[in-house]
Coordinates of C-alpha atoms and ligand atoms in Angstrom, one line a residue:
M77 CA -79.4 61.3 182.1
I78 CA -79.5 63.4 185.6
N79 CA -83.0 64.5 186.5
A80 CA -82.4 67.9 188.0
K81 CA -86.1 69.0 187.9
N82 CA -86.8 68.9 191.5
I83 CA -83.4 70.5 192.9
S84 CA -83.3 73.9 194.1
V85 CA -80.2 75.8 192.6
D86 CA -78.0 76.0 195.6
H87 CA -78.8 72.3 196.6
S88 CA -78.1 71.3 193.0
S89 CA -74.4 72.7 193.1
I90 CA -74.0 70.7 196.4
C91 CA -75.2 67.6 194.7
E92 CA -73.2 67.9 191.6
G93 CA -70.1 68.6 194.0
F94 CA -70.8 65.5 195.8
L95 CA -70.9 63.7 192.8
Q96 CA -68.0 64.8 191.4
T97 CA -65.8 64.2 194.6
L98 CA -67.1 60.6 194.5
L99 CA -66.0 60.2 190.9
E100 CA -62.4 61.2 191.9
V101 CA -62.4 57.8 193.8
L102 CA -64.7 55.5 191.7
R103 CA -63.6 53.4 188.8
P104 CA -66.0 54.3 185.6
K105 CA -68.7 52.0 186.0
Q106 CA -72.6 51.7 185.3
A107 CA -73.7 51.4 188.9
Y108 CA -72.2 51.5 192.4
P109 CA -74.2 49.5 194.9
L110 CA -73.6 50.4 198.6
H111 CA -71.8 47.2 199.2
E112 CA -71.5 44.0 197.2
P113 CA -69.8 40.9 198.3
E114 CA -66.5 39.6 196.7
F115 CA -65.9 36.0 195.8
T116 CA -62.3 35.7 194.6
S117 CA -61.4 32.8 196.9
N118 CA -62.2 29.0 197.0
E119 CA -65.8 29.7 197.5
L120 CA -67.1 27.4 194.6
K121 CA -64.8 24.6 195.3
Y122 CA -65.7 24.4 198.9
I123 CA -69.3 24.8 198.2
T124 CA -69.1 22.2 195.5
E125 CA -67.3 19.8 198.0
T126 CA -70.4 20.1 200.5
I127 CA -72.6 19.3 197.4
E128 CA -70.5 16.3 196.4
S129 CA -70.2 14.9 199.8
G130 CA -74.0 15.2 200.5
W131 CA -73.2 17.2 203.8
V132 CA -75.0 20.6 203.0
S133 CA -76.8 20.8 206.3
S134 CA -76.5 20.1 209.9
A135 CA -73.3 18.2 209.8
G136 CA -70.0 18.4 207.9
K137 CA -66.5 19.6 208.6
F138 CA -66.9 23.3 207.4
V139 CA -68.7 24.7 210.5
E140 CA -66.0 23.5 212.8
N141 CA -63.3 24.9 210.6
F142 CA -65.2 27.9 210.1
E143 CA -65.4 28.4 214.0
K144 CA -61.6 27.4 214.4
H145 CA -60.4 30.2 211.8
L146 CA -62.8 32.7 213.1
A147 CA -61.3 32.4 216.6
D148 CA -57.9 32.4 215.3
Y149 CA -58.5 35.6 213.3
T150 CA -60.3 37.4 216.0
G151 CA -58.2 36.0 218.9
A152 CA -61.3 34.7 220.8
K153 CA -60.9 31.5 222.6
K154 CA -64.2 30.1 220.9
A155 CA -66.5 31.2 218.0
V156 CA -69.8 29.7 217.5
A157 CA -71.4 29.9 214.2
M158 CA -75.3 30.4 214.0
V159 CA -78.0 31.1 211.3
N160 CA -77.6 34.9 211.5
G161 CA -76.4 37.7 213.6
T162 CA -79.6 38.6 215.1
A163 CA -80.0 34.9 216.4
A164 CA -76.2 35.2 217.8
L165 CA -77.1 38.6 219.6
Q166 CA -80.1 37.0 221.3
I167 CA -78.3 33.9 222.4
G168 CA -75.5 36.2 223.6
L169 CA -78.2 38.1 225.8
L170 CA -79.8 34.7 226.9
L171 CA -76.2 33.7 228.1
A172 CA -75.8 36.9 229.9
G173 CA -78.8 36.1 231.9
V174 CA -81.4 38.4 230.5
R175 CA -84.9 37.4 231.0
P176 CA -88.6 38.5 230.0
Q177 CA -89.2 41.8 231.7
D178 CA -85.6 42.8 232.0
E179 CA -84.3 45.8 230.4
V180 CA -81.1 46.2 228.3
V181 CA -79.4 49.3 227.3
V182 CA -78.6 49.9 223.6
P183 CA -77.8 52.9 221.4
A184 CA -80.8 54.4 219.7
F185 CA -78.3 54.8 216.6
S186 CA -78.0 51.2 215.5
F187 CA -79.7 48.7 212.9
V188 CA -83.0 47.5 214.1
A189 CA -81.8 44.0 214.9
T190 CA -79.8 45.4 218.0
A191 CA -83.2 46.3 219.6
N192 CA -85.0 43.2 218.2
S193 CA -82.6 40.7 219.7
V194 CA -83.5 42.4 223.0
A195 CA -87.3 42.2 222.4
H196 CA -86.7 38.5 221.3
C197 CA -85.6 37.9 224.9
G198 CA -89.1 39.4 226.0
A199 CA -86.9 42.3 227.5
I200 CA -87.3 46.0 227.0
P201 CA -84.5 48.2 225.3
N202 CA -83.6 51.3 226.9
F203 CA -82.2 53.9 224.2
V204 CA -79.0 56.0 225.1
D205 CA -77.1 58.6 222.7
I206 CA -73.9 58.2 220.9
S207 CA -70.6 60.1 220.8
S208 CA -70.1 62.0 217.4
H209 CA -66.3 60.6 217.4
S210 CA -67.1 57.0 217.5
L211 CA -70.8 56.7 216.5
G212 CA -71.1 54.3 219.2
I213 CA -72.5 54.7 222.8
D214 CA -71.4 58.0 224.6
V215 CA -69.8 56.5 227.8
P216 CA -69.9 59.5 229.9
R217 CA -73.4 60.0 229.1
L218 CA -74.1 56.4 229.8
R219 CA -72.8 56.8 233.1
A220 CA -74.8 59.8 233.8
Y221 CA -77.9 58.0 232.5
L222 CA -77.4 55.0 234.8
N223 CA -76.6 57.2 237.8
S224 CA -79.9 58.8 237.6
N225 CA -81.9 55.9 236.5
I226 CA -80.4 52.7 238.2
E227 CA -80.0 51.7 241.8
K228 CA -78.1 48.5 243.1
T229 CA -80.2 46.0 244.9
S230 CA -79.5 42.6 246.2
Y231 CA -80.7 41.2 242.7
G232 CA -78.8 43.4 240.6
A233 CA -79.1 46.7 238.9
K234 CA -82.8 48.1 239.0
N235 CA -84.4 50.9 236.9
K236 CA -85.8 53.0 239.7
Y237 CA -88.7 54.3 237.8
S238 CA -89.8 51.2 236.0
G239 CA -88.7 48.6 238.7
R240 CA -87.3 46.5 236.2
R241 CA -84.0 44.6 236.7
L242 CA -81.0 46.0 234.1
G243 CA -79.9 42.8 232.4
A244 CA -77.1 43.9 229.8
I245 CA -75.7 46.8 228.0
V246 CA -75.2 46.1 224.2
P247 CA -72.6 48.4 222.7
M248 CA -72.5 48.4 219.0
H249 CA -69.2 49.2 216.8
T250 CA -71.0 51.4 214.1
F251 CA -69.9 50.6 210.4
G252 CA -66.9 48.8 211.7
H253 CA -65.5 51.7 213.8
P254 CA -64.8 50.2 217.4
M255 CA -66.6 52.4 220.2
D256 CA -64.8 53.2 223.4
I257 CA -65.3 49.8 224.8
E258 CA -62.8 49.8 227.5
E259 CA -64.5 52.9 229.2
L260 CA -67.7 51.3 228.8
L261 CA -66.6 48.0 230.5
T262 CA -65.7 50.2 233.3
V263 CA -69.1 51.6 233.7
A264 CA -70.5 48.5 233.3
S265 CA -68.7 46.8 236.0
D266 CA -69.4 49.7 238.4
F267 CA -73.1 48.7 238.0
G268 CA -72.4 45.2 237.9
V269 CA -74.1 44.5 234.6
P270 CA -72.7 42.2 231.7
V271 CA -71.7 43.7 228.2
V272 CA -72.9 42.0 225.1
E273 CA -70.9 43.5 222.1
D274 CA -73.0 44.1 218.7
A275 CA -69.9 43.5 216.6
A276 CA -72.1 42.6 213.6
E277 CA -70.5 45.2 211.4
S278 CA -66.9 45.2 212.6
L279 CA -65.2 41.9 211.7
G280 CA -61.7 42.9 211.0
S281 CA -61.8 45.8 213.4
F282 CA -59.2 46.1 216.3
R283 CA -59.3 48.5 219.1
N284 CA -55.7 48.8 220.6
G285 CA -54.6 45.6 218.9
Q286 CA -57.8 43.5 220.4
H287 CA -60.6 42.5 218.0
T288 CA -64.1 43.8 218.6
G289 CA -66.4 41.2 220.1
T290 CA -63.7 40.0 222.4
F291 CA -64.2 42.7 225.1
G292 CA -67.4 41.6 226.7
L293 CA -69.1 38.5 227.9
C294 CA -69.3 37.6 224.2
G295 CA -69.8 39.4 220.9
A296 CA -71.9 38.7 218.1
I297 CA -70.8 38.9 214.3
S298 CA -72.9 39.0 210.9
F299 CA -72.2 37.3 207.9
N300 CA -75.2 38.8 205.9
G301 CA -74.7 39.5 202.2
N302 CA -74.0 43.2 202.7
K303 CA -71.3 42.6 205.4
I304 CA -67.5 42.6 204.8
I305 CA -67.7 38.9 204.4
T306 CA -70.6 36.7 203.9
T307 CA -71.9 33.1 204.4
G308 CA -75.1 34.1 202.4
A309 CA -76.7 34.6 206.0
G310 CA -75.1 33.8 209.0
G311 CA -73.7 34.8 212.3
A312 CA -71.3 33.9 215.1
L313 CA -70.6 34.5 218.8
L314 CA -67.3 35.2 219.9
F315 CA -66.0 34.2 223.5
N316 CA -63.3 34.1 225.9
D317 CA -65.0 31.5 228.1
E318 CA -64.9 28.1 226.8
H319 CA -67.8 26.8 229.1
L320 CA -70.0 29.7 227.9
A321 CA -69.1 28.8 224.3
Q322 CA -70.2 25.3 224.8
R323 CA -73.4 26.4 226.3
A324 CA -74.0 28.4 223.2
K325 CA -73.3 25.5 221.0
H326 CA -75.7 23.2 222.8
I327 CA -78.6 25.6 223.1
T328 CA -78.4 26.6 219.3
T329 CA -78.3 22.9 218.0
T330 CA -81.5 21.7 219.9
A331 CA -79.8 20.6 223.2
K332 CA -79.3 17.1 221.9
T333 CA -77.1 15.0 224.1
P334 CA -74.4 13.3 222.1
H335 CA -75.3 9.7 221.0
R336 CA -74.8 7.8 217.8
W337 CA -78.5 7.1 217.3
R338 CA -80.5 8.3 220.3
F339 CA -82.7 11.4 220.1
F340 CA -82.5 12.9 223.6
H341 CA -82.8 16.7 224.3
D342 CA -82.3 18.0 227.7
E343 CA -83.8 21.3 227.6
V344 CA -85.9 23.8 225.5
A345 CA -83.4 25.1 222.8
W346 CA -83.0 26.6 219.5
N347 CA -82.4 25.4 215.9
Y348 CA -80.0 28.3 215.3
R349 CA -77.2 26.3 213.6
M350 CA -75.1 27.6 210.7
P351 CA -75.6 24.9 207.8
N352 CA -72.5 23.4 206.4
I353 CA -72.8 24.8 202.9
N354 CA -72.8 28.2 204.3
A355 CA -69.8 27.5 206.4
A356 CA -68.1 26.6 203.4
L357 CA -68.5 29.8 201.8
G358 CA -67.3 31.4 205.2
V359 CA -64.2 29.3 205.1
A360 CA -63.3 30.6 201.7
Q361 CA -64.3 34.3 202.4
L362 CA -62.0 34.0 205.8
E363 CA -59.1 33.2 203.5
I364 CA -59.4 36.8 202.0
L365 CA -60.8 38.6 204.8
E366 CA -57.5 40.4 205.9
G367 CA -57.0 41.5 202.0
L368 CA -60.5 42.9 201.9
V369 CA -59.8 45.0 205.1
Q370 CA -56.6 46.4 203.5
K371 CA -58.5 47.4 200.5
K372 CA -61.4 48.9 202.2
R373 CA -59.0 51.0 204.4
L374 CA -57.3 52.0 201.0
L375 CA -60.8 53.0 199.5
A376 CA -61.6 55.0 202.8
K377 CA -58.1 56.9 202.6
K378 CA -59.0 58.0 198.7
Y379 CA -62.7 59.1 200.0
Q380 CA -60.9 61.1 202.7
E381 CA -58.5 62.9 200.3
A382 CA -61.1 63.4 198.0
F383 CA -63.4 65.0 200.6
K384 CA -60.9 67.6 201.9
S385 CA -61.5 69.9 199.1
N386 CA -65.2 69.5 199.4
K387 CA -66.4 72.1 202.0
N388 CA -70.1 70.8 202.1
F389 CA -69.2 67.6 203.9
D390 CA -67.0 66.2 206.7
W391 CA -65.4 62.9 206.2
F392 CA -65.9 60.5 209.2
D393 CA -62.7 59.1 210.4
E394 CA -61.5 56.3 212.6
A395 CA -60.4 57.3 216.4
N396 CA -57.0 57.0 217.7
G397 CA -55.9 53.4 218.6
N398 CA -58.7 51.7 216.2
R399 CA -57.8 49.7 213.2
S400 CA -61.4 49.9 211.4
N401 CA -62.4 47.7 208.5
F402 CA -64.3 50.7 207.2
W403 CA -67.2 48.5 206.3
L404 CA -69.4 51.4 205.3
N405 CA -67.7 54.9 204.5
A406 CA -69.6 58.0 205.7
V407 CA -69.7 61.6 205.4
M408 CA -71.7 63.9 207.5
L409 CA -73.7 67.1 205.6
R410 CA -72.6 70.3 207.3
E411 CA -75.6 71.8 206.5
Q412 CA -78.2 69.8 208.8
D413 CA -81.3 70.1 206.3
E414 CA -83.3 66.8 205.9
N415 CA -84.7 68.1 202.7
L416 CA -81.0 68.6 201.3
R417 CA -80.0 65.1 202.5
D418 CA -83.1 63.5 200.6
E419 CA -82.2 65.5 197.5
L420 CA -78.9 64.4 197.5
L421 CA -80.0 60.9 197.9
D422 CA -82.5 61.0 195.2
Y423 CA -80.0 62.7 192.9
A424 CA -77.3 60.1 193.5
N425 CA -79.5 57.1 193.5
N426 CA -81.2 58.2 190.3
I427 CA -77.9 57.6 188.6
N428 CA -77.3 54.3 190.4
V429 CA -74.6 55.8 193.0
G430 CA -75.9 53.7 196.1
V431 CA -75.7 56.5 198.9
R432 CA -77.7 55.8 201.9
P433 CA -78.9 57.8 204.8
A434 CA -78.6 56.8 208.6
W435 CA -81.0 54.3 210.3
T436 CA -84.2 55.8 211.6
L437 CA -83.4 56.2 215.2
L438 CA -84.8 52.9 217.1
N439 CA -87.0 54.8 219.6
K440 CA -89.0 56.5 216.5
L441 CA -90.1 52.8 215.2
P442 CA -93.7 52.1 216.3
M443 CA -92.7 48.9 218.3
Y444 CA -90.2 50.8 220.5
S445 CA -91.6 54.3 220.8
N446 CA -92.7 53.8 224.5
C447 CA -89.4 52.2 225.6
P448 CA -87.3 54.3 228.2
S449 CA -84.8 56.7 226.3
D450 CA -82.0 59.4 227.5
D451 CA -81.7 62.5 225.7
L452 CA -80.6 61.7 221.9
T453 CA -79.2 64.9 220.9
V454 CA -76.2 63.6 219.0
S455 CA -78.3 60.6 217.4
K456 CA -80.6 63.2 216.0
T457 CA -78.0 65.3 214.5
V458 CA -76.2 62.0 213.0
E459 CA -79.6 60.7 211.8
I460 CA -80.3 63.7 209.5
S461 CA -76.6 64.6 208.3
L462 CA -74.9 61.1 207.8
I463 CA -74.6 59.8 204.3
N464 CA -73.1 56.3 203.7
L465 CA -71.1 55.9 200.6
P466 CA -70.6 53.2 198.2
S467 CA -68.2 51.0 199.9
S468 CA -67.2 47.7 197.9
P469 CA -63.6 47.7 197.6
Q470 CA -63.9 46.6 194.0
I471 CA -65.1 50.1 193.1
M472 CA -62.0 52.0 193.6
N473 CA -60.4 53.5 190.8
E474 CA -57.2 51.5 189.8
N475 CA -55.3 54.7 188.7
T476 CA -55.7 56.2 192.2
A477 CA -55.6 52.9 194.2
N478 CA -51.5 52.9 194.4
A479 CA -51.1 56.6 194.5
Ligands
PLP1294 C1 -76.3 43.2 210.2 C2 -76.4 43.7 211.6 C3 -76.8 42.9 212.6 C4 -77.6 41.4 212.6 O1 -77.2 40.6 211.3 P1 -78.1 39.6 210.5 O2 -77.0 38.6 210.3 O3 -78.5 40.4 209.4 O4 -79.1 39.0 211.5 C5 -77.1 43.3 214.0 N1 -76.6 44.3 214.3 C6 -76.1 45.4 213.4 C7 -75.7 46.7 214.0 C8 -75.9 44.9 212.1 O5 -75.4 45.8 211.3

């Protein structure tokens, strides 16, 4: 069953030990995908309702319901649903005032959508390093980067070297773990730069009792199929400012002025609305969200206990003050060796254990290789040592679930 022919002796014992540790936690099963959705709520019922009523697309009650329940859960004043998380992030940046030829600070360690949403605004990402304790932007290093690169002018913060305006900072809450957002807000306000949170992975995650994505000007959530809950594809922006939320709604729904039958649009806008049939799925998923968070936190605890006795890996835990959704569990290989990491990934995936490496750093992707960047020492270390573990709540061994 296990093809060990390409694995060196010492590496093979690390690989086998890794699998052993995982199997202490996982329910006996054929395959363990990295993350699977769970549909144990009213998903079919609500979707059927949209089909029976004919309202599957751009009108119907589920979008409004979804936005209301999402705002209630997160404590945001308003939530505006959109077609996906990338689109939500792009709209958030536009509302923050980001314009073509601006620069936007993002972590080098993130999913490509964080940088793409900046590029979709015609702006240029600046890559900064992450902290090993949060996996989000390292705030003291960010301050040092801004101190040496940014000067304040009458039209805002400006990059001394490129001459371009700094339009926004986009912190990301990696794998659901809230980053040091309060400290980041202080730095951003010292430089007069708005903050748009990439909270795509962190629905259900709170920092000191406040939901991620509600600290900055606005925060983007994703409901892609691999996220903690899904609408098939979908996203949303969270707002504390009702007026800004109305703007978001207007420009993501073709800027049509309200009228019973007239087609009048008062500006160039986007068709980024979430279809009603997707929102129906979302309303059902929100009903079980808190239960999913609890199960994922329990799975994380089981992994943490199991990895205590495996000396080749460090478990990645949440920081003080955080209630993480533990969207994706992660361990760090102590021996920082890319070949070992790749052997481990091959070994596990060959037997259908869905472990994954970290993202390739964004500054290494061809379209972003010429963007301004700070020293990325921590990001580089995390890139070669981090491994994500299968993280669907359903995969937990029932015998250990209540232990
Ligand atoms: C998933 C994700 C997004 C974008 O979400 P989509 O809905 O897939 O467009 C953005 N940023 C991060 C960090 C993500 O993980």
